[in-house]
Amino acid sequence: MSKTVSEQLLEILVEAGVSQVFGVIGDALNAFAQAIHRHEAVEWIGVRHEGNGSYAAFAQAELSGELAVCAGTVGPGALHLINGLYNAKRERCPVIAVTGQVPLAQIGTNFHQEVDLEKTYADVCAYQAIIRSAEEAPRLILRAIKIALSERTVCRIELPADIAEAPAAGDQFIHPIIPSQARLVPSDDQVQAFADLVSDHEKITILGGAGCRECREQVLTLANKLKAPITHSLRACDIFDHDCPHVAGLTGLIGNPSGYHAVMNCDLLIMLGTDFPYTQFLPQGTKTIQVDTRFPNIGNRIAVNLGIHADVGQTLDRLLPLIKPRSSNRFHEKICENFASWRQAMADAGSPSRDHEPLHPQIFASMIDKHASDDAIFVVDTGTATVWASRHISFHSGRRMIGSFNHGSMAVGLPAALGAQLRYPDREVWAVVGDGAFTMAMQDWLTVANRKLPIKMLVLHNNSLAFVKLEMEVAGIVPESDVLGVDVPDLSQYSRWCGADGIRVQHARDVEAAIVQAKNSDRPFLIDAVVSQGELMMPPSIGIGQATGMAESKIKQTMMALSGDKEQWNNVKEEIATYFDSSD
């Protein structure tokens, strides 16, 4: 019996290194799913929601740098994939979405479940392999895979139901996929201009991004030679961890004062492999050098004096021999001293001796940092979970941190942890998520439980969308529970209902024991951490507009509380109690 187009597609994907496909089955994918069932080298990972499947695929591609695959059928299933695919696109991860389509004869007739997916996917995909015949299938499939891998992006393969089960053709076009080894190299003139600018300036700061992942040591060597502090983007937390020499931490809204002042008070800013988007946290009028492999990124956020369209590692390899080592300078010393002081303040904030209830969320993050393995994978959800994780967990050694750092979507944590644990079964996987994010994706905790994956899930349970609350207050708006409230039950009980383990933690004395229990468990383990809504997340610098908006919101809340609004009265009381406990 000759193989089908679905079997041919699967063989090509397996040859490209794919071993798992995440999705929800449907009639247009039946032939593809059957092909997977018959193939020993690949596994169908059925999820409860296609969006969780695309987040799981994102996680595998982000962590491995290799191709990952998700699937959805016809209109509804394919539409569910999109949010996770946008996350993969924004984080630059090679992901293929296989989408079923109605039979050829029905396309364009407004058939049941039919959607014009080519239009719908036009923005998220760099390329779409719209298969309309068996003869063209292998060439289009290979093109989609090569584009996804070479551009580190999202591509889609559309497979109509009748083509999926048709006899395969075009085998003569199938060939092994050869990974690109190309590197963008700067010109000698550009490297010399880089060295000349450096020699003319004393207070130099390096702003590093995800583009430094393969050249971390060269960046550290440059910082040491120049005695320049390194600040970094959120995605680079696991490249330039808190324990690295010269590192001053994050800048931006959730950054720290050291990182902020290192960028804003330097006289030469060196941006390496980052398209840092927050212009209010970049200096205006400061001499700037930017190195990036993506030419449109250069000068995208700030005017640059020297732009180098090249690989960061290749550039630094050529630059370092031209740089003379410097002795320490007061700018560098002060930034590093301030960062050390900030780290001590964070350690104090995460101490279990701070036993105010509801608990401070920092305690949980600090305890995870203490006990997690040196090669642990951390999946951090959007919102306050990102704040506490980035401030209180050091992503040293072989630790990795992933999330929705550019797309900024809630509910990445649980499904990305699923994908990470399946890809790396021998590594610890910790997910740090808010209660709003967890409940948005909680159906696939069943998938985790059924597969007995030892994911350690920390849910910060404050019955609120806490980061949105902060944004509203900064804008001078009074947060209301009917907008921000998340009425969440005992999630440890939910976890046990799913067949996983779970524990609810309400007292500081119980935090460390719960973290250790989760670490040592060989089953899915959920910690329902009851934490305060009133925890302040101070930005590295507060502008007049932010201070005015916050004051306006707090005055309104206080007036409403004094007028008999019990909800606002409880909010004000909790915030005051949390603040004074933080000030001890």
Coordinates of C-alpha atoms in Angstrom, one line a residue:
M1 CA 0.0 0.0 0.0
S2 CA 1.4 3.4 -1.0
K3 CA 1.9 6.0 1.7
T4 CA -0.4 9.0 2.0
V5 CA 0.4 12.7 1.9
S6 CA -0.1 12.7 5.7
E7 CA 2.5 9.9 6.1
Q8 CA 4.9 11.8 3.8
L9 CA 4.4 15.0 5.8
L10 CA 5.2 13.1 9.0
E11 CA 8.3 11.5 7.6
I12 CA 9.6 14.9 6.6
L13 CA 8.9 16.3 10.0
V14 CA 10.6 13.4 11.7
E15 CA 13.6 13.8 9.5
A16 CA 13.7 17.4 10.7
G17 CA 13.9 16.3 14.3
V18 CA 10.3 16.4 15.4
S19 CA 9.3 13.7 18.0
Q20 CA 6.1 15.2 19.4
V21 CA 3.0 17.0 18.0
F22 CA 0.6 18.9 20.2
G23 CA -3.0 19.3 19.3
V24 CA -6.7 18.4 19.5
I25 CA -7.9 15.9 16.9
G26 CA -10.6 16.6 14.4
D27 CA -11.9 15.1 11.2
A28 CA -9.6 17.0 8.8
L29 CA -6.6 15.8 10.9
N30 CA -7.7 12.2 11.1
A31 CA -5.3 10.9 8.5
F32 CA -2.4 12.9 10.0
A33 CA -3.2 11.6 13.5
Q34 CA -3.4 8.0 12.2
A35 CA 0.0 8.4 10.5
I36 CA 1.4 9.5 13.9
H37 CA -0.2 6.6 15.6
R38 CA 1.6 4.2 13.2
H39 CA 5.0 5.9 13.4
E40 CA 7.3 4.8 16.2
A41 CA 9.5 7.9 16.2
V42 CA 6.7 10.5 16.9
E43 CA 4.0 10.9 19.5
W44 CA 0.7 12.7 19.4
I45 CA 0.3 14.8 22.6
G46 CA -3.4 15.4 23.0
V47 CA -4.2 18.6 24.9
R48 CA -7.5 20.0 26.1
H49 CA -7.2 23.3 24.2
E50 CA -5.3 23.9 21.0
G51 CA -3.9 27.2 22.4
N52 CA -2.2 25.2 25.1
G53 CA -0.7 23.0 22.4
S54 CA 0.8 25.9 20.6
Y55 CA 2.3 27.3 23.9
A56 CA 3.8 23.8 24.5
A57 CA 5.3 23.8 21.1
F58 CA 6.7 27.3 21.7
A59 CA 8.4 26.1 24.8
Q60 CA 10.1 23.2 23.1
A61 CA 11.4 25.4 20.3
E62 CA 12.6 28.1 22.6
L63 CA 14.5 25.8 24.9
S64 CA 16.0 23.5 22.2
G65 CA 16.3 25.9 19.2
E66 CA 14.9 23.0 17.2
L67 CA 11.6 22.6 15.2
A68 CA 8.4 22.1 17.2
V69 CA 4.9 21.3 15.9
C70 CA 1.3 21.9 16.9
A71 CA -1.9 21.1 15.1
G72 CA -5.5 22.1 14.9
T73 CA -8.4 21.2 12.6
V74 CA -10.2 23.4 10.1
G75 CA -11.5 26.8 11.4
P76 CA -12.2 26.5 15.2
G77 CA -9.1 24.4 16.0
A78 CA -6.8 26.4 13.8
L79 CA -8.0 29.7 15.3
H80 CA -7.3 28.4 18.9
L81 CA -3.6 28.0 18.0
I82 CA -2.9 31.6 17.1
N83 CA -2.1 33.1 20.5
G84 CA 0.6 30.6 21.3
L85 CA 2.0 31.0 17.7
Y86 CA 2.2 34.8 18.2
N87 CA 4.2 34.1 21.3
A88 CA 6.6 31.8 19.3
K89 CA 6.9 34.5 16.6
R90 CA 7.7 37.3 19.1
E91 CA 10.2 35.1 20.9
R92 CA 11.7 34.0 17.6
C93 CA 11.1 30.2 17.9
P94 CA 10.9 27.8 14.9
V95 CA 7.3 26.4 15.1
I96 CA 5.2 24.7 12.5
A97 CA 1.4 24.7 12.7
V98 CA -0.3 21.9 10.8
T99 CA -3.9 22.9 10.2
G100 CA -6.6 20.8 8.6
Q101 CA -8.9 22.3 6.0
V102 CA -12.2 21.3 4.4
P103 CA -12.0 19.1 1.3
L104 CA -10.9 20.9 -1.9
A105 CA -14.3 20.9 -3.5
Q106 CA -15.8 22.7 -0.5
I107 CA -13.2 25.5 -0.2
G108 CA -14.8 28.9 -0.8
T109 CA -18.4 27.6 -0.4
N110 CA -18.9 28.8 3.2
F111 CA -18.8 25.1 4.2
H112 CA -19.2 23.9 7.8
Q113 CA -16.3 25.2 9.9
E114 CA -14.6 26.7 6.9
V115 CA -12.3 29.7 7.6
D116 CA -10.0 31.5 5.2
L117 CA -6.9 30.6 7.2
E118 CA -4.5 32.1 4.8
K119 CA -5.8 35.6 5.6
T120 CA -6.1 34.8 9.3
Y121 CA -2.5 33.6 9.6
A122 CA -1.0 36.1 7.2
D123 CA 0.5 38.2 10.0
V124 CA 1.8 35.5 12.4
C125 CA 3.4 33.3 9.7
A126 CA 6.5 34.0 7.7
Y127 CA 5.3 31.5 5.2
Q128 CA 2.2 29.3 4.6
A129 CA 2.4 26.0 2.7
I130 CA -1.1 25.9 1.2
I131 CA -1.2 22.4 -0.2
R132 CA -3.7 21.8 -3.0
S133 CA -2.2 18.7 -4.7
A134 CA -0.1 15.7 -3.6
E135 CA 2.5 16.6 -6.3
E136 CA 3.4 20.0 -4.7
A137 CA 3.2 18.8 -1.1
P138 CA 6.8 17.8 -0.3
R139 CA 8.3 21.0 -1.8
L140 CA 5.9 23.2 0.1
I141 CA 6.4 21.3 3.3
L142 CA 10.2 21.5 3.1
R143 CA 10.1 25.2 2.3
A144 CA 8.0 25.8 5.4
I145 CA 10.4 23.9 7.6
K146 CA 13.5 25.6 6.2
I147 CA 12.0 29.1 6.6
A148 CA 10.9 28.3 10.2
L149 CA 14.4 27.1 11.1
S150 CA 16.5 29.6 9.2
E151 CA 14.4 32.7 10.3
R152 CA 13.4 31.2 13.7
T153 CA 9.8 31.9 13.1
V154 CA 6.3 30.4 12.6
C155 CA 5.1 28.7 9.4
R156 CA 1.9 26.9 8.6
I157 CA 1.1 23.8 6.6
E158 CA -2.5 23.6 5.4
L159 CA -3.8 20.1 4.6
P160 CA -7.3 19.7 3.1
A161 CA -9.0 16.6 4.4
D162 CA -9.0 14.8 1.0
I163 CA -5.4 15.7 0.2
A164 CA -4.3 14.4 3.6
E165 CA -5.4 10.8 2.8
A166 CA -4.4 10.9 -0.9
P167 CA -1.5 8.9 -2.3
A168 CA 1.8 10.7 -1.8
A169 CA 3.8 12.0 -4.8
G170 CA 6.8 14.1 -5.5
D171 CA 9.3 12.0 -3.5
Q172 CA 12.1 13.0 -5.9
F173 CA 12.0 16.5 -4.2
I174 CA 12.6 15.2 -0.7
H175 CA 16.0 15.8 0.7
P176 CA 17.7 16.1 4.2
I177 CA 17.4 19.6 5.7
I178 CA 20.8 21.1 6.1
P179 CA 20.9 23.5 9.1
S180 CA 22.3 26.9 8.2
Q181 CA 25.8 27.6 9.7
A182 CA 26.0 31.2 8.3
R183 CA 27.0 34.1 10.5
L184 CA 26.8 37.8 9.8
V185 CA 30.3 39.2 10.1
P186 CA 31.0 43.0 10.6
S187 CA 33.5 44.9 8.4
D188 CA 36.9 45.8 9.7
D189 CA 35.9 49.5 9.4
Q190 CA 32.9 49.0 11.6
V191 CA 34.9 47.1 14.3
Q192 CA 37.5 49.9 14.3
A193 CA 34.8 52.5 14.6
F194 CA 33.4 50.5 17.6
A195 CA 36.8 50.5 19.3
D196 CA 37.3 54.2 18.6
L197 CA 34.0 55.2 20.2
V198 CA 34.8 53.0 23.2
S199 CA 38.2 54.6 23.7
D200 CA 36.6 58.1 23.7
H201 CA 34.3 57.4 26.6
E202 CA 34.6 56.5 30.3
K203 CA 31.1 55.8 31.7
I204 CA 30.1 52.9 29.5
T205 CA 27.1 50.5 30.0
I206 CA 26.3 47.3 28.1
L207 CA 22.6 46.5 27.5
G208 CA 22.4 42.9 26.5
G209 CA 19.5 40.9 25.1
A210 CA 18.7 37.4 23.9
G211 CA 21.1 37.8 21.0
C212 CA 24.0 37.4 23.5
R213 CA 23.0 33.8 24.4
E214 CA 25.7 32.2 22.3
C215 CA 28.4 34.7 23.2
R216 CA 28.0 35.3 26.9
E217 CA 31.7 34.9 27.7
Q218 CA 32.7 37.5 25.1
V219 CA 30.3 40.0 26.6
L220 CA 31.6 39.4 30.1
T221 CA 35.1 39.8 28.8
L222 CA 34.2 43.1 27.2
A223 CA 32.6 44.3 30.4
N224 CA 35.7 43.3 32.4
K225 CA 38.0 45.1 30.0
L226 CA 35.9 48.3 30.0
K227 CA 34.8 48.0 33.6
A228 CA 31.3 48.5 32.3
P229 CA 28.2 47.4 34.1
I230 CA 25.9 45.0 32.2
T231 CA 22.2 45.5 32.3
H232 CA 19.8 43.3 30.3
S233 CA 16.4 42.6 28.9
L234 CA 14.0 40.2 30.6
R235 CA 14.7 37.5 28.0
A236 CA 18.4 37.7 29.0
C237 CA 17.8 37.0 32.7
D238 CA 19.2 33.5 32.2
I239 CA 22.2 34.8 30.3
F240 CA 23.4 37.5 32.7
D241 CA 22.2 36.1 36.0
H242 CA 22.5 37.9 39.4
D243 CA 25.8 36.2 40.2
C244 CA 27.6 37.3 37.1
P245 CA 30.4 39.8 37.5
H246 CA 29.6 43.3 36.3
V247 CA 25.9 42.5 36.1
A248 CA 23.6 45.3 37.3
G249 CA 20.3 43.5 36.6
L250 CA 17.2 44.4 34.7
T251 CA 16.1 47.8 33.6
G252 CA 12.6 48.8 32.5
L253 CA 9.4 48.9 34.4
I254 CA 10.1 45.7 36.5
G255 CA 13.8 46.4 36.7
N256 CA 15.9 47.7 39.6
P257 CA 17.6 51.1 40.3
S258 CA 21.1 49.8 39.5
G259 CA 20.1 48.6 36.0
Y260 CA 18.1 51.8 35.4
H261 CA 20.8 54.2 36.4
A262 CA 23.5 52.2 34.6
V263 CA 21.6 52.9 31.3
M264 CA 20.3 56.4 32.0
N265 CA 23.6 57.9 33.4
C266 CA 26.2 56.4 31.0
D267 CA 27.9 58.5 28.3
L268 CA 28.1 55.5 25.9
L269 CA 25.5 52.8 25.7
I270 CA 26.4 49.5 23.9
M271 CA 23.2 47.6 22.9
L272 CA 24.0 44.0 22.0
G273 CA 21.4 41.7 20.5
T274 CA 18.4 43.5 21.9
D275 CA 15.4 45.4 20.5
F276 CA 14.6 46.7 24.0
P277 CA 11.2 48.3 23.4
Y278 CA 10.7 50.8 26.3
T279 CA 12.0 54.1 25.1
Q280 CA 11.2 55.8 28.4
F281 CA 13.9 53.6 29.9
L282 CA 16.5 54.5 27.3
P283 CA 18.6 57.7 27.4
Q284 CA 18.0 60.4 24.8
G285 CA 21.1 62.1 23.4
T286 CA 23.6 59.6 24.7
K287 CA 26.1 58.1 22.3
T288 CA 24.9 54.6 21.3
I289 CA 26.3 51.6 19.6
Q290 CA 23.9 48.8 18.5
V291 CA 24.8 45.4 17.2
D292 CA 22.1 43.1 15.9
T293 CA 21.6 40.4 13.3
R294 CA 18.2 42.0 12.4
F295 CA 18.8 45.2 10.5
P296 CA 15.4 46.8 11.1
N297 CA 16.1 46.6 14.9
I298 CA 19.1 49.0 14.6
G299 CA 17.9 52.5 15.6
N300 CA 14.4 51.2 16.1
R301 CA 14.0 52.5 19.7
I302 CA 16.8 55.1 20.0
A303 CA 19.0 57.0 17.6
V304 CA 22.3 55.3 17.3
N305 CA 25.8 56.7 16.4
L306 CA 27.1 53.4 15.2
G307 CA 24.9 50.5 13.9
I308 CA 26.5 47.2 13.1
H309 CA 24.4 44.6 11.3
A310 CA 26.2 41.5 12.4
D311 CA 26.3 38.6 14.9
V312 CA 27.2 39.8 18.4
G313 CA 29.7 37.0 19.0
Q314 CA 31.4 37.6 15.6
T315 CA 31.6 41.3 16.3
L316 CA 33.1 40.9 19.8
D317 CA 35.6 38.3 18.6
R318 CA 37.0 41.0 16.3
L319 CA 36.6 43.8 18.8
L320 CA 38.2 42.4 21.9
P321 CA 41.8 42.4 20.7
L322 CA 41.5 46.1 20.0
I323 CA 40.3 47.0 23.5
K324 CA 42.9 47.8 26.2
P325 CA 42.0 46.7 29.8
R326 CA 41.0 49.6 32.0
S327 CA 41.3 50.1 35.8
S328 CA 38.1 50.4 37.7
N329 CA 36.1 53.7 37.6
R330 CA 33.7 55.2 40.1
F331 CA 30.7 54.9 37.8
H332 CA 31.2 51.1 37.5
E333 CA 31.9 50.7 41.2
K334 CA 28.9 52.7 42.3
I335 CA 26.5 50.7 40.1
C336 CA 27.9 47.4 41.3
E337 CA 27.7 48.5 45.0
N338 CA 24.1 49.6 44.5
F339 CA 23.2 46.3 42.9
A340 CA 24.7 44.4 45.8
S341 CA 22.6 46.5 48.2
W342 CA 19.5 45.9 46.1
R343 CA 20.2 42.1 46.2
Q344 CA 20.4 42.2 49.9
A345 CA 17.1 44.1 50.1
M346 CA 15.6 41.5 47.9
A347 CA 16.9 38.7 50.2
D348 CA 15.4 40.5 53.2
A349 CA 12.1 40.9 51.3
G350 CA 12.1 37.1 50.6
S351 CA 12.8 36.0 54.2
P352 CA 10.2 33.7 55.8
S353 CA 10.5 35.7 58.9
R354 CA 8.1 38.2 57.2
D355 CA 5.1 36.3 58.4
H356 CA 2.3 38.8 57.6
E357 CA -0.7 37.0 56.3
P358 CA -1.8 36.9 53.5
L359 CA 1.8 36.1 52.7
H360 CA 4.4 38.1 50.7
P361 CA 4.9 36.4 47.3
Q362 CA 8.6 37.0 47.4
I363 CA 9.0 34.3 50.1
F364 CA 7.9 31.6 47.7
A365 CA 10.2 32.8 44.9
S366 CA 13.2 33.0 47.2
M367 CA 12.6 29.5 48.5
I368 CA 12.4 28.2 45.0
D369 CA 15.7 29.9 44.2
K370 CA 17.3 28.2 47.2
H371 CA 16.1 24.7 46.4
A372 CA 15.7 24.4 42.6
S373 CA 18.4 22.5 40.8
D374 CA 21.2 24.2 38.9
D375 CA 19.8 23.1 35.5
A376 CA 16.1 23.8 36.3
I377 CA 13.8 25.2 33.7
F378 CA 11.5 28.0 34.9
V379 CA 8.4 29.0 33.1
V380 CA 7.2 32.4 34.2
D381 CA 3.7 33.7 33.5
T382 CA 2.8 37.2 32.6
G383 CA 2.2 39.7 35.4
T384 CA 3.4 39.8 39.0
A385 CA 4.8 36.3 38.6
T386 CA 7.4 37.7 36.3
V387 CA 8.2 40.5 38.8
W388 CA 8.9 38.2 41.7
A389 CA 10.6 35.5 39.7
S390 CA 13.0 37.9 37.9
R391 CA 13.9 39.7 41.2
H392 CA 14.2 36.7 43.6
I393 CA 15.4 33.8 41.4
S394 CA 19.0 33.8 40.1
F395 CA 19.1 32.0 36.8
H396 CA 22.7 30.8 37.2
S397 CA 24.5 27.8 36.0
G398 CA 22.3 25.9 33.5
R399 CA 19.0 27.3 34.6
R400 CA 16.6 28.6 31.9
M401 CA 13.7 31.0 32.1
I402 CA 11.0 31.3 29.4
G403 CA 7.7 33.0 29.2
S404 CA 5.6 35.5 27.1
F405 CA 8.1 38.3 27.4
N406 CA 7.4 40.1 24.1
H407 CA 3.8 39.0 23.3
G408 CA 2.8 39.5 27.0
S409 CA 0.0 37.0 27.0
M410 CA -1.4 35.4 30.1
A411 CA -1.6 31.6 30.5
V412 CA 1.7 30.7 29.0
G413 CA 3.0 29.1 32.2
L414 CA 1.1 25.8 32.5
P415 CA 1.2 24.7 28.8
A416 CA 4.8 25.8 28.3
A417 CA 5.8 23.8 31.4
L418 CA 4.0 20.8 29.8
G419 CA 6.1 21.2 26.6
A420 CA 9.3 21.8 28.6
Q421 CA 8.9 18.7 30.8
L422 CA 8.1 16.5 27.8
R423 CA 11.1 17.8 25.9
Y424 CA 13.4 17.5 29.0
P425 CA 12.1 14.7 31.2
D426 CA 15.2 14.6 33.4
R427 CA 15.2 18.3 34.3
E428 CA 13.2 20.0 37.0
V429 CA 10.5 22.2 35.5
W430 CA 9.1 25.0 37.8
A431 CA 6.1 27.1 36.7
V432 CA 5.5 30.4 38.5
V433 CA 2.0 31.7 37.6
G434 CA -0.7 33.9 38.9
D435 CA -4.2 32.5 39.8
G436 CA -5.7 34.4 36.8
A437 CA -3.2 32.9 34.4
F438 CA -3.5 29.4 35.9
T439 CA -7.3 29.3 35.7
M440 CA -7.2 30.4 32.1
A441 CA -5.3 27.3 31.1
M442 CA -6.2 24.9 34.0
Q443 CA -7.9 22.3 31.9
D444 CA -4.5 21.0 30.8
W445 CA -3.4 20.3 34.4
L446 CA -5.4 17.2 33.6
T447 CA -3.0 16.4 30.8
V448 CA -0.1 16.9 33.1
A449 CA -1.7 14.7 35.7
N450 CA -2.6 11.9 33.2
R451 CA 0.9 11.8 32.0
K452 CA 2.4 11.9 35.5
L453 CA 4.8 14.7 34.6
P454 CA 6.7 15.9 37.7
I455 CA 6.0 19.7 37.0
K456 CA 6.3 21.9 40.1
M457 CA 3.5 24.5 39.8
L458 CA 3.5 27.5 42.1
V459 CA 0.2 29.5 41.8
L460 CA 0.3 32.9 43.5
H461 CA -3.3 33.0 44.8
N462 CA -4.4 36.6 45.5
N463 CA -7.8 36.5 43.8
S464 CA -6.8 39.4 41.6
L465 CA -5.2 40.4 38.4
A466 CA -2.5 42.2 40.4
F467 CA -0.4 43.7 37.7
V468 CA -3.4 45.1 35.9
K469 CA -4.4 46.6 39.3
L470 CA -1.1 48.4 39.5
E471 CA -1.4 49.7 35.9
M472 CA -4.9 51.1 36.7
E473 CA -3.7 52.8 39.9
V474 CA -0.7 54.4 38.1
A475 CA -3.3 55.8 35.6
G476 CA -5.3 57.3 38.5
I477 CA -8.2 54.7 38.3
V478 CA -9.8 53.0 41.2
P479 CA -9.5 49.2 40.7
E480 CA -12.8 47.4 41.2
S481 CA -13.2 43.7 42.1
D482 CA -15.8 43.1 39.4
V483 CA -13.2 44.0 36.8
L484 CA -10.0 42.6 38.5
G485 CA -11.3 40.0 40.8
V486 CA -10.5 36.3 40.1
D487 CA -12.8 34.2 42.3
V488 CA -10.5 31.2 42.6
P489 CA -11.3 28.1 44.7
D490 CA -8.7 26.0 46.6
L491 CA -6.4 25.0 43.8
S492 CA -4.7 22.3 45.8
Q493 CA -8.0 20.5 46.0
Y494 CA -8.5 21.0 42.2
S495 CA -5.0 19.5 41.6
R496 CA -5.9 16.4 43.7
W497 CA -9.2 16.1 41.8
C498 CA -7.1 15.9 38.6
G499 CA -5.0 13.1 40.0
A500 CA -2.0 15.2 40.9
D501 CA -0.6 16.3 44.3
G502 CA -1.4 19.7 45.8
I503 CA -0.9 21.7 49.0
R504 CA -2.3 25.0 50.1
V505 CA 0.2 27.3 51.9
Q506 CA -1.1 30.1 54.1
H507 CA 1.7 30.4 56.8
A508 CA 5.3 31.5 56.3
R509 CA 6.6 28.6 58.5
D510 CA 5.2 26.2 55.9
V511 CA 6.7 27.7 52.7
E512 CA 10.0 26.0 52.7
A513 CA 8.6 22.6 53.5
A514 CA 6.1 22.9 50.6
I515 CA 8.9 23.9 48.2
V516 CA 11.0 20.9 49.2
Q517 CA 8.1 18.6 49.0
A518 CA 7.4 19.8 45.4
K519 CA 11.1 19.4 44.5
N520 CA 11.3 15.9 45.7
S521 CA 8.0 14.7 44.2
D522 CA 8.0 12.5 41.1
R523 CA 4.4 13.5 40.4
P524 CA 2.8 16.8 39.3
F525 CA 2.8 19.0 42.3
L526 CA 0.8 22.2 42.8
I527 CA 1.4 24.8 45.5
D528 CA -1.6 27.0 46.1
A529 CA 0.2 30.0 47.6
V530 CA -2.2 32.4 49.4
V531 CA -0.5 35.8 49.0
S532 CA -1.4 39.4 49.5
Q533 CA -3.1 41.6 46.9
G534 CA -1.4 44.6 48.5
E535 CA 2.2 43.8 47.7
L536 CA 3.9 46.9 46.1
M537 CA 6.0 46.3 42.9
M538 CA 8.2 49.4 42.9
P539 CA 9.6 50.4 39.5
P540 CA 13.3 51.5 39.4
S541 CA 12.3 55.1 39.0
I542 CA 9.0 56.8 39.6
G543 CA 8.1 59.8 37.4
I544 CA 5.8 62.6 38.3
G545 CA 3.0 61.3 36.2
Q546 CA 3.2 57.9 37.8
A547 CA 3.3 59.3 41.3
T548 CA 0.4 61.7 40.6
G549 CA -1.7 58.9 39.2
M550 CA -1.0 56.5 42.1
A551 CA -1.8 59.3 44.6
E552 CA -5.0 60.1 42.9
S553 CA -6.1 56.5 42.8
K554 CA -5.2 56.0 46.5
I555 CA -7.1 59.1 47.6
K556 CA -10.2 57.9 45.7
Q557 CA -9.9 54.5 47.3
T558 CA -9.6 56.0 50.7
M559 CA -12.5 58.3 50.3
M560 CA -14.7 55.4 49.0
A561 CA -13.6 53.3 52.0
L562 CA -14.4 56.0 54.5
S563 CA -17.8 56.4 52.7
G564 CA -18.7 52.8 53.6
D565 CA -17.3 50.8 50.6
K566 CA -16.3 47.5 52.4
E567 CA -14.3 46.2 49.4
Q568 CA -12.2 49.3 49.2
W569 CA -11.8 49.4 53.0
N570 CA -10.5 45.9 53.0
N571 CA -8.1 46.7 50.1
V572 CA -6.7 49.8 51.9
K573 CA -6.3 47.8 55.2
E574 CA -4.4 45.0 53.4
E575 CA -2.1 47.4 51.5
I576 CA -1.3 49.3 54.7
A577 CA -0.5 46.2 56.7
T578 CA 1.6 44.7 53.9
Y579 CA 3.5 48.0 53.5
F580 CA 4.4 48.3 57.2
D581 CA 5.4 44.7 57.3
S582 CA 7.7 45.4 54.3
S583 CA 9.2 48.4 56.2
D584 CA 10.2 46.5 59.3

